[in-house]
Amino acid sequence: MRNITIIGGFIMNEVDYLKLLTEAVYIVARVTGGFASLTDREGMRILTVNSLGEKLEHYIGTVYDVALKAGQENRPVEGYSQISKGARAWAIPLGPYIISCSNVERALREERLQQALEKALPIIAKAVGGEAVIFDGEGRRLFCYNPDGTINNKFLNKVSEAAKHAMKTNKPVIGESLSHEGAMAVRIPITNKFGFGFNNEVMARKNKLLLDEVKKHQYCRYNFSDIIGKSDKLLQVISQAEHIASSGSTVLLFGETGTGKELFAQSIHNASERRNKPFVAINCGALPPSLIESSLFGYEEGAFTGAKKGGSPGAFEQANEGTIFLDEISEMELSIQTKILRVLQERELTRIGGKEPIRINVRVIASTNKDLAALVNENKFRSDLYFRLNVLQIKVPPLRKRPEDIPLLVRHFIQKHNTFLGKYVEDVGSNVLDILKNYQWPGNVRELQNSVEYALNMMGKGEHIILPHHLPAMFRKNEQLAEVERVLDDSVGKITLEEILLETEKKAIERALVKTRYKKKKAAEMLGISTATLWRKIQLHGLEY
């Protein structure tokens, strides 16, 4: 019986050493949840057990290739199992023996799980009322069933970026369906090799039919809960609007362009007793004078060249029993203002070419981004119409007056455009929020939404946080000017003008190189200089890239 020197200089006889390794094999199998083997240096199996500690006698005497390789190369190696296709294995030489282990049982469990899930797919598709799929680690569809339980071959092998993202992050992802417009889909990673997904196709179809039917009668989907913000100024206006919603009186919404006046108009309508009646919106500034009258009051057959047979009702008739929203009413011509006043006073109208007045019951909500009182003084707006409209006035605050709402709005628009653009942006940098809060926002919330959408479009794969360089050019210019001011504040009186210019130029070159990942051609284009000039200035400033 020979002695064996093991790790750490310990000496043990071969029988005891073999007994020690045998015990280790059982532990390895149990802990790893797979098959573990003990072989000699030629890879000949001496013992193979499963995770339950059961000996697998039929493997004794067979050669384990991965163990043979470890013995020949005298080093730990990894490879594939000989028992189950696709299972991984490793082997470690320990003196005259080799301990090996594979994830055969886990691979078999995953395979059985996938097979069971595949069999269940048509049942799941019927139960959830939508498409049910299995996809691989790259988000590629392997199996796909329709809501009625039939196989859907149309989108097989198609890659879903959302499914790919779910597998990459090992987190469920909810987003738009790849195969059915308007449906939402859930993608769930099951193992590192495959995942499962389904959508609500049937419900989406029903909702679309219902929405199409509702749209025949009204276009009003916003409520006060959809107005994003927590500033005192905004909450005060919302409270005021909620209070007057139940009234039937005329409302005048005043606010700059992009503040969300129509959002308030729809919310007031949906909080009123007219909520189940039509809501009709007319942009008085978008329609030419030749069309505004017929759009508002309708016309009879033959009233003018091109008049539709049978005539057509106008916006006031369409909104009967409900609400009409006259957006940008300050742009309306004086002749039309006279007719609007009559409708408000008499609660009746006459179509173009018509003779009989038509009785209507309509609540009017008007909006303007101009000072109507000033327009009255300039004889550009009728004073009697102004007083008739200005019964209940709501002043929607501009975004620059409520900067504390900007973070909420930005994150709301990120979530909204993530789905629309197929992005996975998680948040916005605090320095970006500072930049946005200090901007004056002449276009208000609409401009902020456009800026967020622009930033998402500028972000590349793997980028999940909005940073300053993703913002539109106007914000980057402000940032650059601020940087110049900081340099001047720190430098004036300490160094010469020439030194200030050189230091500023050096920082600009460094920033351009960092932003372009040291691609000198792109950096030169960003700086508006030639590549040769950039090379010369890099050497001048001692920059090593």
XYZ file of C-alpha atoms in Angstrom:
545
model
C 0.000 0.000 0.000
C 1.620 3.254 -1.111
C 1.400 6.616 0.534
C 0.116 9.723 -1.312
C 1.146 13.303 -0.657
C -1.851 15.595 -0.999
C -2.333 19.382 -1.055
C -0.760 21.111 1.961
C 1.943 18.431 2.341
C -0.288 15.924 4.126
C 0.606 12.261 3.607
C -2.157 9.668 3.447
C -2.236 6.059 2.364
C -4.024 5.366 -0.906
C -6.992 3.509 0.645
C -7.800 6.379 2.974
C -7.263 8.866 0.167
C -9.668 6.944 -2.117
C -12.230 6.856 0.703
C -11.858 10.630 1.159
C -12.440 11.292 -2.557
C -15.428 8.945 -2.593
C -17.069 10.932 0.190
C -16.264 14.123 -1.738
C -18.015 12.792 -4.849
C -21.280 12.299 -2.941
C -21.063 15.835 -1.519
C -20.285 17.382 -4.926
C -23.250 15.604 -6.528
C -25.633 16.665 -3.768
C -24.492 20.315 -3.651
C -24.299 20.894 -7.417
C -27.494 18.989 -8.192
C -25.855 16.943 -10.938
C -23.913 13.761 -11.682
C -20.476 13.433 -10.033
C -17.808 10.873 -10.942
C -14.491 9.581 -9.663
C -12.103 8.246 -12.330
C -8.484 7.232 -12.658
C -5.973 9.205 -14.726
C -7.170 7.448 -17.906
C -10.712 8.702 -17.355
C -12.022 5.239 -16.382
C -15.052 5.673 -14.105
C -14.640 4.171 -10.640
C -17.803 5.704 -9.185
C -20.719 7.780 -10.560
C -23.577 9.043 -8.368
C -26.544 11.348 -8.869
C -27.681 14.234 -6.664
C -29.771 11.836 -4.540
C -26.652 9.841 -3.652
C -27.649 6.864 -5.815
C -24.841 4.883 -7.492
C -25.143 4.603 -11.257
C -23.554 1.189 -11.673
C -23.899 1.040 -15.489
C -21.333 3.844 -15.908
C -18.568 2.030 -13.981
C -15.731 1.007 -16.299
C -16.618 3.496 -19.037
C -14.220 6.271 -20.057
C -15.216 9.868 -19.236
C -13.660 12.073 -21.940
C -13.482 15.270 -19.884
C -11.742 13.376 -17.038
C -9.321 11.762 -19.505
C -8.386 15.206 -20.828
C -7.828 16.529 -17.292
C -5.564 13.556 -16.541
C -3.561 13.945 -19.750
C -3.082 17.709 -19.319
C -2.802 17.545 -15.510
C -5.027 20.582 -15.052
C -8.702 21.371 -14.397
C -10.742 21.371 -17.628
C -14.358 21.891 -18.656
C -16.346 20.387 -21.500
C -19.601 18.664 -22.307
C -21.346 15.765 -20.625
C -21.395 12.414 -22.405
C -24.707 11.537 -20.765
C -26.959 14.418 -21.820
C -26.581 16.573 -24.925
C -25.978 20.208 -24.046
C -25.057 19.591 -20.410
C -21.740 21.047 -19.205
C -19.065 19.243 -17.173
C -15.775 19.893 -15.397
C -12.938 17.695 -14.127
C -10.129 18.299 -11.597
C -7.060 16.028 -11.190
C -6.317 15.119 -7.550
C -3.249 12.915 -7.366
C -3.834 9.601 -9.185
C -7.566 10.311 -9.470
C -9.942 12.739 -11.181
C -13.159 14.177 -9.706
C -15.722 15.260 -12.316
C -19.178 16.762 -12.203
C -21.830 17.705 -14.768
C -25.126 19.596 -14.679
C -26.916 16.693 -16.374
C -29.836 16.667 -13.971
C -30.355 20.423 -14.225
C -30.160 20.218 -18.020
C -32.687 17.375 -18.000
C -34.990 19.336 -15.697
C -34.782 22.374 -17.975
C -35.466 20.214 -21.012
C -38.496 18.592 -19.346
C -39.711 22.031 -18.209
C -39.458 23.407 -21.742
C -41.279 20.367 -23.142
C -44.058 20.710 -20.551
C -44.370 24.422 -21.257
C -44.489 23.744 -24.999
C -47.370 21.309 -24.510
C -49.167 23.847 -22.341
C -48.744 26.759 -24.782
C -52.010 26.250 -26.734
C -53.938 25.990 -23.440
C -52.219 29.101 -22.070
C -52.957 31.000 -25.308
C -56.663 30.204 -24.989
C -56.742 31.014 -21.267
C -55.048 34.428 -21.509
C -56.784 35.326 -24.763
C -53.574 36.058 -26.594
C -50.536 34.683 -28.319
C -48.252 32.439 -26.198
C -44.609 31.890 -27.130
C -41.342 30.297 -26.051
C -38.143 32.140 -27.014
C -34.447 31.360 -26.699
C -31.669 33.309 -24.998
C -31.472 35.755 -27.906
C -35.202 36.517 -27.842
C -35.877 34.384 -30.954
C -39.272 32.685 -31.082
C -39.032 28.872 -30.932
C -42.734 28.024 -30.506
C -45.800 30.166 -31.011
C -49.569 29.599 -30.634
C -52.547 31.795 -31.509
C -55.340 32.699 -29.032
C -57.472 29.893 -30.497
C -54.740 27.328 -29.733
C -53.513 26.881 -33.322
C -49.849 27.090 -34.306
C -48.693 30.518 -35.505
C -45.840 30.130 -37.980
C -45.916 33.749 -39.163
C -43.583 35.078 -36.487
C -41.450 31.980 -35.801
C -37.709 32.748 -35.591
C -38.457 36.468 -35.272
C -36.354 38.208 -32.620
C -38.103 40.357 -30.034
C -35.800 43.003 -28.553
C -37.969 43.065 -25.429
C -37.606 39.282 -25.008
C -33.863 39.581 -25.612
C -33.683 42.272 -22.924
C -35.620 40.041 -20.509
C -33.145 37.193 -21.034
C -30.165 39.524 -20.725
C -31.330 41.149 -17.481
C -33.061 38.031 -16.113
C -36.098 40.198 -15.335
C -39.674 40.162 -16.712
C -40.336 42.832 -19.340
C -43.720 44.337 -20.209
C -44.147 46.189 -23.501
C -45.844 46.314 -26.854
C -46.483 43.037 -28.646
C -44.267 42.146 -31.596
C -47.088 40.529 -33.538
C -50.259 42.479 -32.734
C -50.470 46.258 -32.800
C -52.044 47.707 -29.687
C -51.585 44.561 -27.596
C -49.316 44.432 -24.547
C -46.975 41.498 -24.003
C -45.154 39.996 -21.016
C -41.764 38.305 -21.466
C -40.525 36.137 -18.584
C -37.080 34.455 -18.445
C -37.480 30.856 -17.217
C -33.878 29.610 -17.451
C -30.764 31.091 -19.026
C -31.661 29.205 -22.224
C -35.335 29.984 -22.783
C -38.188 32.221 -21.711
C -41.948 32.406 -21.972
C -44.227 35.204 -23.158
C -47.845 36.014 -23.897
C -49.949 39.002 -24.994
C -53.543 40.209 -24.638
C -54.402 40.135 -28.343
C -58.113 39.320 -27.927
C -58.666 42.051 -25.345
C -56.724 44.534 -27.493
C -58.991 43.762 -30.439
C -62.119 44.226 -28.320
C -60.754 47.468 -26.868
C -59.980 48.772 -30.349
C -63.508 48.018 -31.533
C -64.912 49.730 -28.445
C -62.578 52.699 -28.884
C -63.514 53.041 -32.546
C -67.170 53.067 -31.560
C -66.581 55.644 -28.828
C -64.590 57.827 -31.229
C -67.662 58.147 -33.405
C -69.190 60.183 -30.597
C -66.423 61.790 -28.594
C -62.692 62.348 -28.340
C -62.062 62.782 -24.653
C -59.705 60.489 -22.750
C -57.915 62.630 -20.147
C -58.854 63.074 -16.489
C -57.404 65.168 -13.681
C -55.366 62.125 -12.614
C -53.510 62.361 -15.939
C -52.182 65.841 -15.123
C -48.608 65.296 -13.912
C -47.246 67.514 -11.138
C -47.149 68.160 -7.396
C -46.264 71.852 -7.235
C -48.506 74.108 -5.184
C -49.295 76.265 -8.235
C -50.487 73.302 -10.290
C -52.390 71.605 -7.449
C -54.216 74.850 -6.740
C -55.331 75.133 -10.388
C -56.401 71.471 -10.486
C -58.448 71.972 -7.317
C -60.110 75.040 -8.840
C -60.889 73.160 -12.073
C -62.307 70.180 -10.176
C -64.538 72.531 -8.193
C -66.099 74.138 -11.293
C -66.364 70.917 -13.310
C -69.877 70.173 -12.078
C -71.099 73.616 -13.156
C -72.649 74.105 -16.566
C -71.149 77.572 -16.965
C -68.721 78.611 -19.688
C -65.020 78.236 -18.840
C -62.098 80.288 -20.199
C -58.712 78.577 -19.954
C -55.760 80.933 -20.140
C -52.211 79.659 -20.583
C -49.168 79.803 -22.780
C -48.746 77.435 -25.717
C -47.952 73.901 -24.565
C -49.150 74.209 -20.971
C -51.871 71.579 -21.418
C -55.044 73.619 -21.764
C -56.841 70.841 -23.682
C -55.812 68.392 -20.961
C -57.697 70.592 -18.482
C -60.651 70.968 -20.864
C -61.035 67.197 -21.239
C -60.600 66.672 -17.492
C -63.328 69.203 -16.720
C -65.667 67.487 -19.194
C -64.948 64.014 -17.797
C -65.569 65.228 -14.239
C -68.895 66.825 -15.183
C -72.395 65.400 -15.576
C -71.827 65.571 -19.352
C -69.043 62.965 -19.181
C -71.048 60.387 -21.159
C -71.908 62.906 -23.867
C -69.782 64.138 -26.794
C -66.649 66.243 -26.406
C -65.769 68.098 -29.619
C -62.589 70.150 -29.982
C -62.035 72.842 -32.632
C -58.732 74.667 -33.094
C -59.847 78.128 -34.144
C -56.340 79.096 -35.194
C -55.713 76.056 -37.386
C -58.778 76.401 -39.638
C -58.860 79.006 -42.440
C -61.689 81.594 -42.282
C -63.423 79.923 -45.227
C -63.840 76.687 -43.249
C -64.268 77.807 -39.656
C -67.907 78.862 -40.064
C -69.058 75.643 -41.715
C -67.008 73.598 -39.218
C -68.701 75.311 -36.280
C -72.282 75.723 -37.486
C -72.659 73.157 -40.279
C -74.368 73.689 -43.634
C -77.372 72.597 -45.680
C -77.271 70.783 -48.978
C -76.451 73.196 -51.817
C -75.313 75.967 -49.459
C -72.108 76.390 -51.478
C -70.135 74.699 -54.224
C -68.926 71.328 -52.973
C -71.452 71.108 -50.151
C -72.128 67.478 -49.268
C -75.466 65.982 -50.246
C -77.832 66.160 -47.297
C -75.714 68.824 -45.647
C -73.532 68.349 -42.581
C -73.826 69.193 -38.870
C -71.178 71.477 -37.389
C -69.176 71.132 -34.189
C -71.896 72.708 -32.039
C -74.493 70.186 -33.218
C -72.061 67.298 -32.823
C -71.377 68.409 -29.259
C -75.066 68.729 -28.350
C -75.731 67.684 -24.728
C -71.949 67.598 -24.256
C -69.005 70.002 -24.389
C -67.381 71.998 -27.192
C -63.773 73.102 -26.739
C -62.840 76.239 -28.716
C -59.053 76.171 -28.661
C -57.143 79.417 -29.340
C -60.375 81.425 -29.625
C -58.356 84.638 -29.827
C -57.534 83.746 -33.453
C -61.195 83.786 -34.493
C -62.348 86.518 -36.913
C -64.726 89.191 -35.634
C -67.528 88.082 -37.980
C -67.438 84.563 -36.518
C -67.226 85.956 -32.991
C -70.634 87.573 -33.537
C -72.210 84.229 -34.420
C -70.543 82.485 -31.474
C -72.002 85.142 -29.170
C -75.501 84.465 -30.521
C -75.141 80.720 -29.898
C -74.047 81.370 -26.312
C -76.900 83.801 -25.665
C -79.761 82.144 -27.527
C -78.675 78.483 -27.246
C -79.498 78.008 -30.926
C -77.773 78.188 -34.306
C -78.596 78.253 -37.982
C -76.650 76.233 -40.493
C -75.109 77.935 -43.507
C -77.845 77.992 -46.144
C -80.447 77.027 -43.570
C -83.569 78.881 -42.477
C -84.738 77.174 -39.324
C -82.787 77.661 -36.074
C -81.589 74.503 -34.293
C -81.819 74.358 -30.501
C -78.698 73.087 -28.753
C -77.532 72.435 -25.207
C -73.754 72.742 -25.151
C -71.231 73.703 -22.512
C -68.469 75.886 -23.962
C -64.868 75.693 -22.806
C -62.596 78.158 -24.612
C -58.837 78.630 -24.393
C -56.377 81.342 -25.307
C -52.666 82.034 -25.001
C -53.220 85.793 -25.410
C -54.577 88.492 -23.144
C -58.182 88.813 -24.371
C -58.734 92.004 -22.342
C -55.852 93.632 -24.201
C -57.280 92.427 -27.522
C -60.635 93.961 -26.577
C -58.902 97.328 -26.016
C -57.278 96.977 -29.437
C -60.692 96.208 -31.039
C -59.442 92.761 -32.089
C -61.871 90.848 -29.904
C -65.512 91.561 -29.084
C -65.983 92.810 -25.554
C -69.433 91.226 -25.210
C -68.082 87.827 -26.268
C -65.154 88.218 -23.871
C -67.477 88.866 -20.933
C -69.716 85.969 -22.032
C -66.755 83.591 -22.152
C -65.010 84.854 -19.035
C -67.546 83.467 -16.561
C -65.156 80.968 -14.946
C -61.469 81.538 -15.619
C -58.696 78.994 -15.121
C -55.078 80.141 -15.481
C -52.781 77.218 -16.304
C -49.266 78.026 -14.981
C -46.288 77.869 -17.371
C -43.669 75.205 -16.756
C -40.982 77.717 -15.715
C -43.235 78.699 -12.775
C -43.328 75.131 -11.473
C -39.804 73.643 -11.968
C -40.389 71.116 -9.159
C -42.756 69.280 -11.546
C -40.040 68.740 -14.157
C -38.570 65.485 -12.653
C -42.061 63.911 -12.521
C -42.836 64.975 -16.092
C -39.468 63.776 -17.412
C -39.878 60.321 -15.868
C -43.467 60.148 -17.127
C -42.322 60.930 -20.683
C -39.450 58.423 -20.406
C -41.930 55.680 -19.556
C -44.273 56.798 -22.325
C -41.610 56.961 -25.047
C -39.813 53.800 -23.878
C -42.788 51.800 -25.107
C -43.271 53.867 -28.262
C -39.578 53.840 -29.278
C -38.706 50.356 -28.002
C -36.173 51.773 -25.521
C -35.257 50.670 -21.996
C -34.194 53.965 -20.438
C -34.344 53.723 -16.657
C -33.840 57.275 -15.389
C -32.367 60.733 -15.912
C -29.136 62.075 -14.448
C -29.390 64.631 -11.619
C -27.170 67.029 -13.604
C -29.633 66.782 -16.484
C -32.515 67.647 -14.154
C -30.585 70.726 -13.002
C -30.140 71.788 -16.633
C -33.840 71.283 -17.386
C -34.961 73.139 -14.249
C -32.882 76.184 -15.176
C -34.310 76.389 -18.705
C -37.145 78.891 -19.377
C -39.333 76.521 -21.459
C -41.049 78.863 -23.943
C -42.847 75.811 -25.350
C -43.757 74.550 -21.861
C -44.719 70.894 -21.254
C -44.979 70.144 -24.978
C -41.388 71.324 -25.483
C -40.221 69.236 -22.511
C -41.900 66.144 -23.960
C -40.210 66.743 -27.327
C -36.841 67.184 -25.586
C -37.213 63.881 -23.719
C -38.211 62.094 -26.927
C -35.156 63.599 -28.655
C -32.878 62.414 -25.834
C -34.221 58.849 -26.053
C -33.600 58.820 -29.802
C -29.993 59.945 -29.232
C -29.236 57.142 -26.765
C -27.333 54.110 -27.970
C -27.610 50.453 -27.050
C -26.624 49.777 -23.460
C -27.297 53.370 -22.367
C -30.030 53.541 -19.714
C -29.563 56.987 -18.125
C -30.202 60.306 -19.910
C -27.028 62.430 -19.745
C -26.375 66.038 -20.853
C -24.950 65.066 -24.251
C -28.247 63.317 -25.124
C -30.194 66.578 -24.851
C -31.009 68.875 -27.802
C -28.289 71.300 -28.926
C -29.779 74.313 -27.133
C -29.135 72.677 -23.730
C -25.589 71.666 -24.666
C -24.864 75.265 -25.679
C -26.090 76.500 -22.316
C -23.873 73.936 -20.604
C -20.872 75.003 -22.696
C -21.486 78.700 -21.900
C -21.694 77.864 -18.207
C -18.383 76.016 -18.471
C -16.754 79.029 -20.138
C -18.087 81.289 -17.371
C -16.652 78.966 -14.709
C -13.248 79.014 -16.426
C -13.320 82.823 -16.618
C -14.377 83.182 -12.980
C -11.507 80.954 -11.893
C -8.931 82.473 -14.208
C -9.385 86.237 -14.623
C -6.694 88.127 -12.744
C -4.586 85.011 -12.288
C -3.447 84.156 -15.827
C -3.274 85.964 -19.154
C -5.973 85.954 -21.825
C -3.807 83.769 -24.053
C -3.462 81.202 -21.266
C -7.216 81.268 -20.632
C -7.896 80.596 -24.323
C -5.353 77.769 -24.453
C -6.795 76.130 -21.315
C -10.351 76.441 -22.664
C -9.266 74.966 -26.000
C -7.555 72.065 -24.225
C -10.701 71.266 -22.211
C -12.870 71.438 -25.342
C -10.579 68.984 -27.160
C -10.513 66.610 -24.174
C -14.325 66.686 -23.915
C -14.777 66.084 -27.656
C -12.405 63.109 -27.554
C -14.199 61.588 -24.572
C -17.641 62.045 -26.162
C -16.505 60.426 -29.444
C -14.628 57.660 -27.593
C -11.334 59.021 -28.934
C -12.331 58.779 -32.593
C -10.317 61.736 -33.876
C -12.231 62.181 -37.129
C -15.546 62.490 -35.266
C -13.976 64.712 -32.602
C -12.631 67.042 -35.311
C -16.102 67.224 -36.910
C -17.648 68.038 -33.529
C -15.110 70.846 -33.000
C -15.482 72.152 -36.564
C -11.805 71.691 -37.447
C -9.846 69.388 -39.730
C -8.290 66.149 -38.486
C -4.818 67.546 -39.208
C -5.551 70.606 -37.052
C -6.826 68.371 -34.261
C -3.608 66.293 -34.362
C -1.521 69.473 -34.179
C -3.478 70.819 -31.203
C -3.294 67.460 -29.379
C 0.500 67.672 -29.640
C 0.466 71.360 -28.660
C -1.425 70.658 -25.444
C 0.522 67.499 -24.651
C -2.534 65.261 -24.840
C -1.675 61.581 -25.317
C -4.487 59.569 -26.983
